[in-house]
Amino acid sequence: MPTPNFAAEAERIRQRVMDTLLGAFSELSEGLLIVDREARIVWMNEQYPHHLNIPDPAAVIGLPVEEVIPNSQMRSVVTTGQPIMLDIMDFGTDSFVVMRLPVRDEAGEIIGGFGVVVFDDPRQLAPIVSRFQNLRHELADTRRKLDEARRTKYTFASFVGASPACLSVKDQARRAARASSPVLIIGETGTGKELLAQAIHSASPRATAPFVAVNIAAIPETLLESEFFGVAPGAYTGADRKGRSGKFELAQGGTLFLDEIGDMSPSLQAKLLRALQEKEIEPVGSNRLIQVDVRIIAATSRKLQQEVDEGRFRADLFYRLNVMTLQVPPLRERLEDLPIIAESLADTVARRLGEPPRSLTPRALAYLARHNWPGNVRELANVLERGLLMSDADSLEREDFERILPGLEARPASPPASRPRTLDEVQQEAEREAIVAAIAAAAGNKAQAARNLGISRASLYEKISALGIAGDL
């Protein structure tokens, strides 16, 4: 407990410091001005009248400050009580860097204000201004890069293909883009689920807002909640003292893409369901609710309905997500798109590798059409990249892919039977293989494929229907 002598000594030191500071400001500053609560000049130091071309300083005492310094903001300071810490004030042809502060009495009432000329030449601020401008440019550049990272790279044109299956899913996706309901995209790995999600966002009214993607399978379960909902400042030992925004906040006004939603734990499924229903989230370690406006697009390679039936996925969350459903066909079910997909991917891969563009021969395409493509378009991109790196020719040949995918020429088009096949079965299998290869070699053009096979277009369609190979094209 401080003694009375200590308190008196502390007050004497404080008053001495205040007097010393005022004296120091007066001597060192190029201008010091004091006004009362009516913004009338009470006092100014010796240097200031010289800068203001005032021949008799005593003559301006008691005058409103604007009559002496037309561009002064001292009246604003004493009226609002808000300081102006750094400003440039023009006086005639001169400019001054000034600071203005209010003065209060013991009760906190404003009784006046004082202004200090920090520099009599704004150019003296150049190093500070330059550093500030650099920091501002760096911040703007960082924000720009972050915004670009959260923009979509793909549109519907990026989902290459002209087969009925491809056109159907693109048509459904365009309808989904016009709505704001959740979308569930189901398809095997590598079929382009995120590409479609980005295309939907790009064509939606939310296109200018962020697109934030979360791969649930790639994040440890213990971190998923904080990734989704954010962390309050100091929520736990080691947490950021400033807190951290979650993906919902980052996607505010835009789209949140949840990839591999089927891998989400039951406990997090319940919290996600509440966020979707109430449109609000609660950061980890916080009791504050944050309103969110986010459109959800989820994707999975699992059979989610089966997961629900077996109790591994919440039925209520499934119904919340499964408002608009897109079933992305695997590559083996739209092989007539293989030539244009391969050409597009080959060009993309060649540009990335700094290689000249390369085409694929009809024999190469026919060979690739025999593969089952369990990895779909992603696997095709990998095979094409390997082929480009292993070949120096202007076109990729069948032989280039035989080294990467050996044995396709001997792969049966259908599972082997347990009994000897009849002549009709052998003939049908041969026709099936010939038709699939001809359509692939003709880049999906059935009229050209029919001419190459020596049959009419109508006959070709009849055989496609009779042999049940529409899903293989």
Coordinates of N, CA and C in Angstrom, one line a residue, residues 94-212:
D94 N 3.0 26.3 -48.2 CA 3.7 25.3 -47.4 C 2.8 24.2 -46.9
S95 N 3.4 23.1 -46.5 CA 2.7 22.0 -46.0 C 3.4 21.5 -44.7
F96 N 2.6 21.1 -43.7 CA 3.2 20.7 -42.4 C 2.6 19.3 -42.1
V97 N 3.4 18.5 -41.5 CA 2.9 17.2 -40.9 C 2.6 17.5 -39.5
V98 N 1.3 17.4 -39.1 CA 0.9 17.8 -37.8 C 0.2 16.6 -37.0
M99 N 0.1 16.8 -35.7 CA -0.6 15.9 -34.8 C -1.4 16.7 -33.9
R100 N -2.7 16.3 -33.7 CA -3.6 17.1 -32.9 C -4.3 16.2 -31.8
L101 N -4.3 16.7 -30.5 CA -4.8 15.9 -29.4 C -5.7 16.7 -28.6
P102 N -6.8 16.2 -28.0 CA -7.6 16.9 -27.1 C -7.0 17.0 -25.7
V103 N -7.4 17.9 -24.9 CA -7.0 18.1 -23.5 C -8.2 18.0 -22.6
R104 N -8.1 17.1 -21.6 CA -9.2 16.9 -20.6 C -8.8 17.3 -19.2
D105 N -9.8 17.7 -18.4 CA -9.6 18.0 -17.0 C -9.7 16.7 -16.2
E106 N -9.6 16.9 -14.9 CA -9.6 15.7 -14.0 C -10.9 14.9 -14.1
A107 N -12.0 15.6 -14.5 CA -13.3 14.9 -14.6 C -13.5 14.3 -16.0
G108 N -12.5 14.4 -16.8 CA -12.6 13.9 -18.2 C -13.3 14.8 -19.2
E109 N -13.6 16.0 -18.8 CA -14.2 16.9 -19.7 C -13.2 17.6 -20.6
I110 N -13.5 17.8 -21.9 CA -12.6 18.5 -22.8 C -12.5 19.9 -22.5
I111 N -11.3 20.4 -22.2 CA -11.1 21.8 -21.9 C -10.3 22.6 -23.0
G112 N -9.9 21.8 -24.0 CA -9.1 22.4 -25.1 C -8.4 21.4 -25.9
G113 N -7.3 21.8 -26.6 CA -6.6 20.9 -27.4 C -5.2 21.5 -27.8
F114 N -4.3 20.6 -28.2 CA -3.1 21.2 -28.7 C -2.7 20.5 -29.9
G115 N -2.0 21.2 -30.8 CA -1.5 20.7 -32.1 C 0.0 20.8 -32.1
V116 N 0.7 19.9 -32.7 CA 2.1 19.9 -32.8 C 2.5 19.7 -34.3
V117 N 3.4 20.5 -34.8 CA 4.0 20.4 -36.1 C 5.2 19.4 -35.9
V118 N 4.9 18.1 -36.5 CA 5.9 17.1 -36.3 C 7.1 17.3 -37.3
F119 N 6.7 17.7 -38.6 CA 7.7 18.0 -39.6 C 7.2 19.2 -40.3
D120 N 8.1 20.1 -40.7 CA 7.7 21.3 -41.5 C 7.8 21.0 -43.0
D121 N 8.2 19.8 -43.4 CA 8.3 19.4 -44.8 C 7.8 17.9 -44.9
P122 N 6.7 17.7 -45.6 CA 6.2 16.3 -45.7 C 7.2 15.3 -46.3
R123 N 8.2 15.8 -47.0 CA 9.1 14.9 -47.6 C 9.9 14.2 -46.6
Q124 N 10.0 14.7 -45.4 CA 10.7 14.0 -44.3 C 10.0 12.7 -43.9
L125 N 8.7 12.6 -44.3 CA 8.0 11.4 -44.0 C 8.2 10.3 -45.1
A126 N 9.0 10.7 -46.1 CA 9.2 9.8 -47.2 C 9.6 8.3 -46.8
P127 N 10.6 8.2 -46.0 CA 11.0 6.8 -45.6 C 9.8 6.0 -44.9
I128 N 9.1 6.8 -44.1 CA 8.0 6.1 -43.4 C 6.8 5.8 -44.4
V129 N 6.5 6.8 -45.2 CA 5.5 6.5 -46.2 C 5.8 5.4 -47.2
S130 N 7.1 5.4 -47.6 CA 7.6 4.4 -48.5 C 7.4 3.0 -47.8
R131 N 7.8 2.9 -46.6 CA 7.7 1.6 -45.9 C 6.2 1.2 -45.8
F132 N 5.4 2.2 -45.4 CA 3.9 1.9 -45.3 C 3.4 1.5 -46.7
Q133 N 3.8 2.1 -47.7 CA 3.3 1.8 -49.1 C 3.7 0.3 -49.4
N134 N 5.0 0.0 -49.1 CA 5.4 -1.3 -49.4 C 4.6 -2.4 -48.6
L135 N 4.4 -2.1 -47.3 CA 3.6 -3.0 -46.6 C 2.2 -3.2 -47.1
R136 N 1.6 -2.0 -47.5 CA 0.3 -2.1 -48.1 C 0.2 -2.9 -49.4
H137 N 1.3 -2.7 -50.2 CA 1.3 -3.4 -51.5 C 1.5 -4.9 -51.2
E138 N 2.3 -5.3 -50.2 CA 2.5 -6.7 -49.9 C 1.3 -7.3 -49.4
L139 N 0.5 -6.5 -48.6 CA -0.7 -7.0 -48.0 C -1.7 -7.2 -49.2
A140 N -1.8 -6.3 -50.1 CA -2.8 -6.4 -51.2 C -2.4 -7.5 -52.1
D141 N -1.1 -7.7 -52.3 CA -0.6 -8.9 -53.2 C -1.0 -10.2 -52.5
T142 N -0.8 -10.3 -51.2 CA -1.1 -11.5 -50.5 C -2.6 -11.8 -50.5
R143 N -3.4 -10.7 -50.4 CA -4.9 -10.9 -50.4 C -5.3 -11.3 -51.8
R144 N -4.6 -10.7 -52.9 CA -4.9 -11.1 -54.2 C -4.6 -12.6 -54.5
K145 N -3.5 -13.0 -54.1 CA -3.1 -14.4 -54.3 C -4.0 -15.3 -53.5
L146 N -4.4 -14.9 -52.3 CA -5.4 -15.8 -51.6 C -6.7 -15.8 -52.3
D147 N -7.2 -14.7 -52.8 CA -8.4 -14.7 -53.5 C -8.4 -15.5 -54.8
E148 N -7.2 -15.5 -55.5 CA -7.1 -16.3 -56.7 C -7.1 -17.8 -56.3
A149 N -6.5 -18.1 -55.2 CA -6.5 -19.5 -54.8 C -7.9 -20.0 -54.4
R150 N -8.7 -19.1 -54.0 CA -10.1 -19.5 -53.7 C -11.1 -19.3 -54.9
R151 N -10.5 -18.9 -56.0 CA -11.4 -18.8 -57.2 C -11.4 -20.2 -57.9
T152 N -12.4 -20.4 -58.7 CA -12.5 -21.7 -59.4 C -11.6 -21.6 -60.7
K153 N -11.1 -22.7 -61.0 CA -10.2 -22.8 -62.2 C -11.0 -23.5 -63.4
Y154 N -12.1 -24.1 -63.1 CA -12.8 -24.9 -64.1 C -14.2 -24.4 -64.3
T155 N -14.7 -24.6 -65.6 CA -16.1 -24.3 -66.0 C -16.6 -25.5 -66.6
F156 N -17.9 -25.5 -67.1 CA -18.5 -26.6 -67.7 C -17.7 -27.0 -69.0
A157 N -17.0 -26.1 -69.6 CA -16.2 -26.4 -70.8 C -15.1 -27.3 -70.4
S158 N -14.7 -27.3 -69.2 CA -13.5 -28.1 -68.7 C -13.9 -29.6 -68.6
F159 N -15.2 -29.9 -68.5 CA -15.7 -31.3 -68.4 C -15.9 -31.8 -69.8
V160 N -14.9 -32.3 -70.3 CA -14.8 -32.6 -71.8 C -15.6 -33.9 -72.1
G161 N -16.4 -33.8 -73.2 CA -17.1 -35.0 -73.6 C -18.4 -34.6 -74.3
A162 N -18.8 -35.5 -75.3 CA -20.1 -35.2 -76.0 C -20.9 -36.4 -76.0
S163 N -20.6 -37.4 -75.2 CA -21.5 -38.6 -75.1 C -22.8 -38.3 -74.4
P164 N -23.8 -39.1 -74.7 CA -25.1 -38.9 -73.9 C -24.9 -38.8 -72.4
A165 N -24.1 -39.7 -71.9 CA -23.9 -39.7 -70.4 C -23.2 -38.4 -70.0
C166 N -22.2 -37.9 -70.7 CA -21.6 -36.7 -70.3 C -22.5 -35.5 -70.5
L167 N -23.2 -35.4 -71.6 CA -24.1 -34.3 -71.8 C -25.2 -34.3 -70.7
S168 N -25.7 -35.5 -70.3 CA -26.7 -35.5 -69.3 C -26.3 -35.0 -68.0
V169 N -25.1 -35.4 -67.5 CA -24.6 -34.9 -66.2 C -24.3 -33.4 -66.3
K170 N -23.8 -32.9 -67.4 CA -23.6 -31.5 -67.5 C -24.9 -30.7 -67.5
D171 N -25.9 -31.2 -68.1 CA -27.2 -30.6 -68.1 C -27.8 -30.5 -66.7
Q172 N -27.6 -31.6 -65.9 CA -28.1 -31.6 -64.6 C -27.3 -30.6 -63.7
A173 N -26.0 -30.5 -64.0 CA -25.1 -29.6 -63.2 C -25.5 -28.2 -63.5
R174 N -25.8 -27.9 -64.7 CA -26.2 -26.5 -65.1 C -27.5 -26.1 -64.3
R175 N -28.4 -27.1 -64.2 CA -29.6 -26.8 -63.5 C -29.3 -26.6 -62.0
A176 N -28.4 -27.3 -61.5 CA -27.9 -27.2 -60.1 C -27.3 -25.8 -59.9
A177 N -26.6 -25.3 -60.9 CA -25.9 -24.0 -60.7 C -27.0 -22.9 -60.5
R178 N -28.1 -23.0 -61.1 CA -29.1 -22.0 -61.0 C -29.8 -21.9 -59.7
A179 N -29.7 -23.0 -58.9 CA -30.4 -23.1 -57.6 C -29.3 -22.8 -56.5
S180 N -29.8 -22.8 -55.3 CA -28.9 -22.6 -54.1 C -28.9 -23.8 -53.2
S181 N -29.6 -24.9 -53.5 CA -29.8 -26.0 -52.7 C -28.5 -26.8 -52.7
P182 N -28.3 -27.7 -51.6 CA -27.1 -28.5 -51.6 C -27.0 -29.5 -52.8
V183 N -25.8 -29.8 -53.1 CA -25.6 -30.8 -54.3 C -24.8 -31.9 -53.8
L184 N -25.2 -33.1 -54.1 CA -24.4 -34.3 -53.8 C -23.9 -34.9 -55.1
I185 N -22.5 -35.0 -55.3 CA -21.9 -35.5 -56.5 C -21.4 -36.9 -56.2
I186 N -21.8 -37.9 -56.9 CA -21.4 -39.3 -56.6 C -20.7 -39.8 -57.8
G187 N -19.6 -40.4 -57.6 CA -18.8 -41.0 -58.7 C -17.5 -41.6 -58.3
E188 N -17.0 -42.5 -59.1 CA -15.7 -43.2 -58.7 C -14.6 -42.2 -58.7
T189 N -13.5 -42.6 -58.0 CA -12.3 -41.7 -58.0 C -11.8 -41.4 -59.3
G190 N -11.4 -40.1 -59.5 CA -10.8 -39.7 -60.8 C -11.8 -39.4 -61.9
T191 N -13.1 -39.3 -61.6 CA -14.1 -39.0 -62.6 C -14.3 -37.5 -62.8
G192 N -13.8 -36.7 -61.9 CA -13.9 -35.2 -62.1 C -15.0 -34.6 -61.2
K193 N -15.2 -35.1 -60.0 CA -16.2 -34.6 -59.1 C -15.9 -33.1 -58.7
E194 N -14.7 -32.9 -58.3 CA -14.4 -31.5 -57.9 C -14.5 -30.5 -59.1
L195 N -14.1 -31.0 -60.3 CA -14.2 -30.2 -61.5 C -15.6 -29.7 -61.7
L196 N -16.6 -30.7 -61.6 CA -18.0 -30.3 -61.7 C -18.4 -29.4 -60.6
A197 N -17.9 -29.6 -59.4 CA -18.3 -28.7 -58.3 C -17.9 -27.3 -58.6
Q198 N -16.6 -27.1 -59.1 CA -16.1 -25.8 -59.4 C -16.9 -25.2 -60.6
A199 N -17.3 -26.0 -61.6 CA -18.1 -25.5 -62.7 C -19.5 -25.0 -62.2
I200 N -20.1 -25.8 -61.3 CA -21.4 -25.3 -60.7 C -21.2 -24.0 -60.0
H201 N -20.2 -23.8 -59.2 CA -19.9 -22.6 -58.5 C -19.7 -21.4 -59.5
S202 N -18.9 -21.7 -60.6 CA -18.6 -20.7 -61.6 C -19.8 -20.2 -62.3
A203 N -20.8 -21.0 -62.5 CA -22.0 -20.7 -63.2 C -23.1 -20.2 -62.3
S204 N -22.9 -20.1 -61.0 CA -23.9 -19.8 -60.0 C -23.9 -18.3 -59.7
P205 N -24.9 -17.8 -59.0 CA -24.9 -16.4 -58.6 C -23.8 -16.1 -57.6
R206 N -23.2 -17.1 -57.0 CA -22.1 -17.0 -56.0 C -20.7 -17.0 -56.6
A207 N -20.6 -16.9 -57.9 CA -19.4 -17.1 -58.7 C -18.3 -16.1 -58.2
T208 N -18.7 -14.9 -57.8 CA -17.6 -13.9 -57.4 C -17.2 -14.1 -55.9
A209 N -17.9 -15.0 -55.2 CA -17.5 -15.2 -53.8 C -16.6 -16.4 -53.8
P210 N -16.0 -16.7 -52.6 CA -15.0 -17.8 -52.5 C -15.5 -19.2 -52.8
F211 N -14.7 -20.0 -53.3 CA -14.9 -21.5 -53.4 C -13.9 -22.1 -52.6
V212 N -14.3 -22.8 -51.5 CA -13.4 -23.4 -50.5 C -13.6 -24.9 -50.5

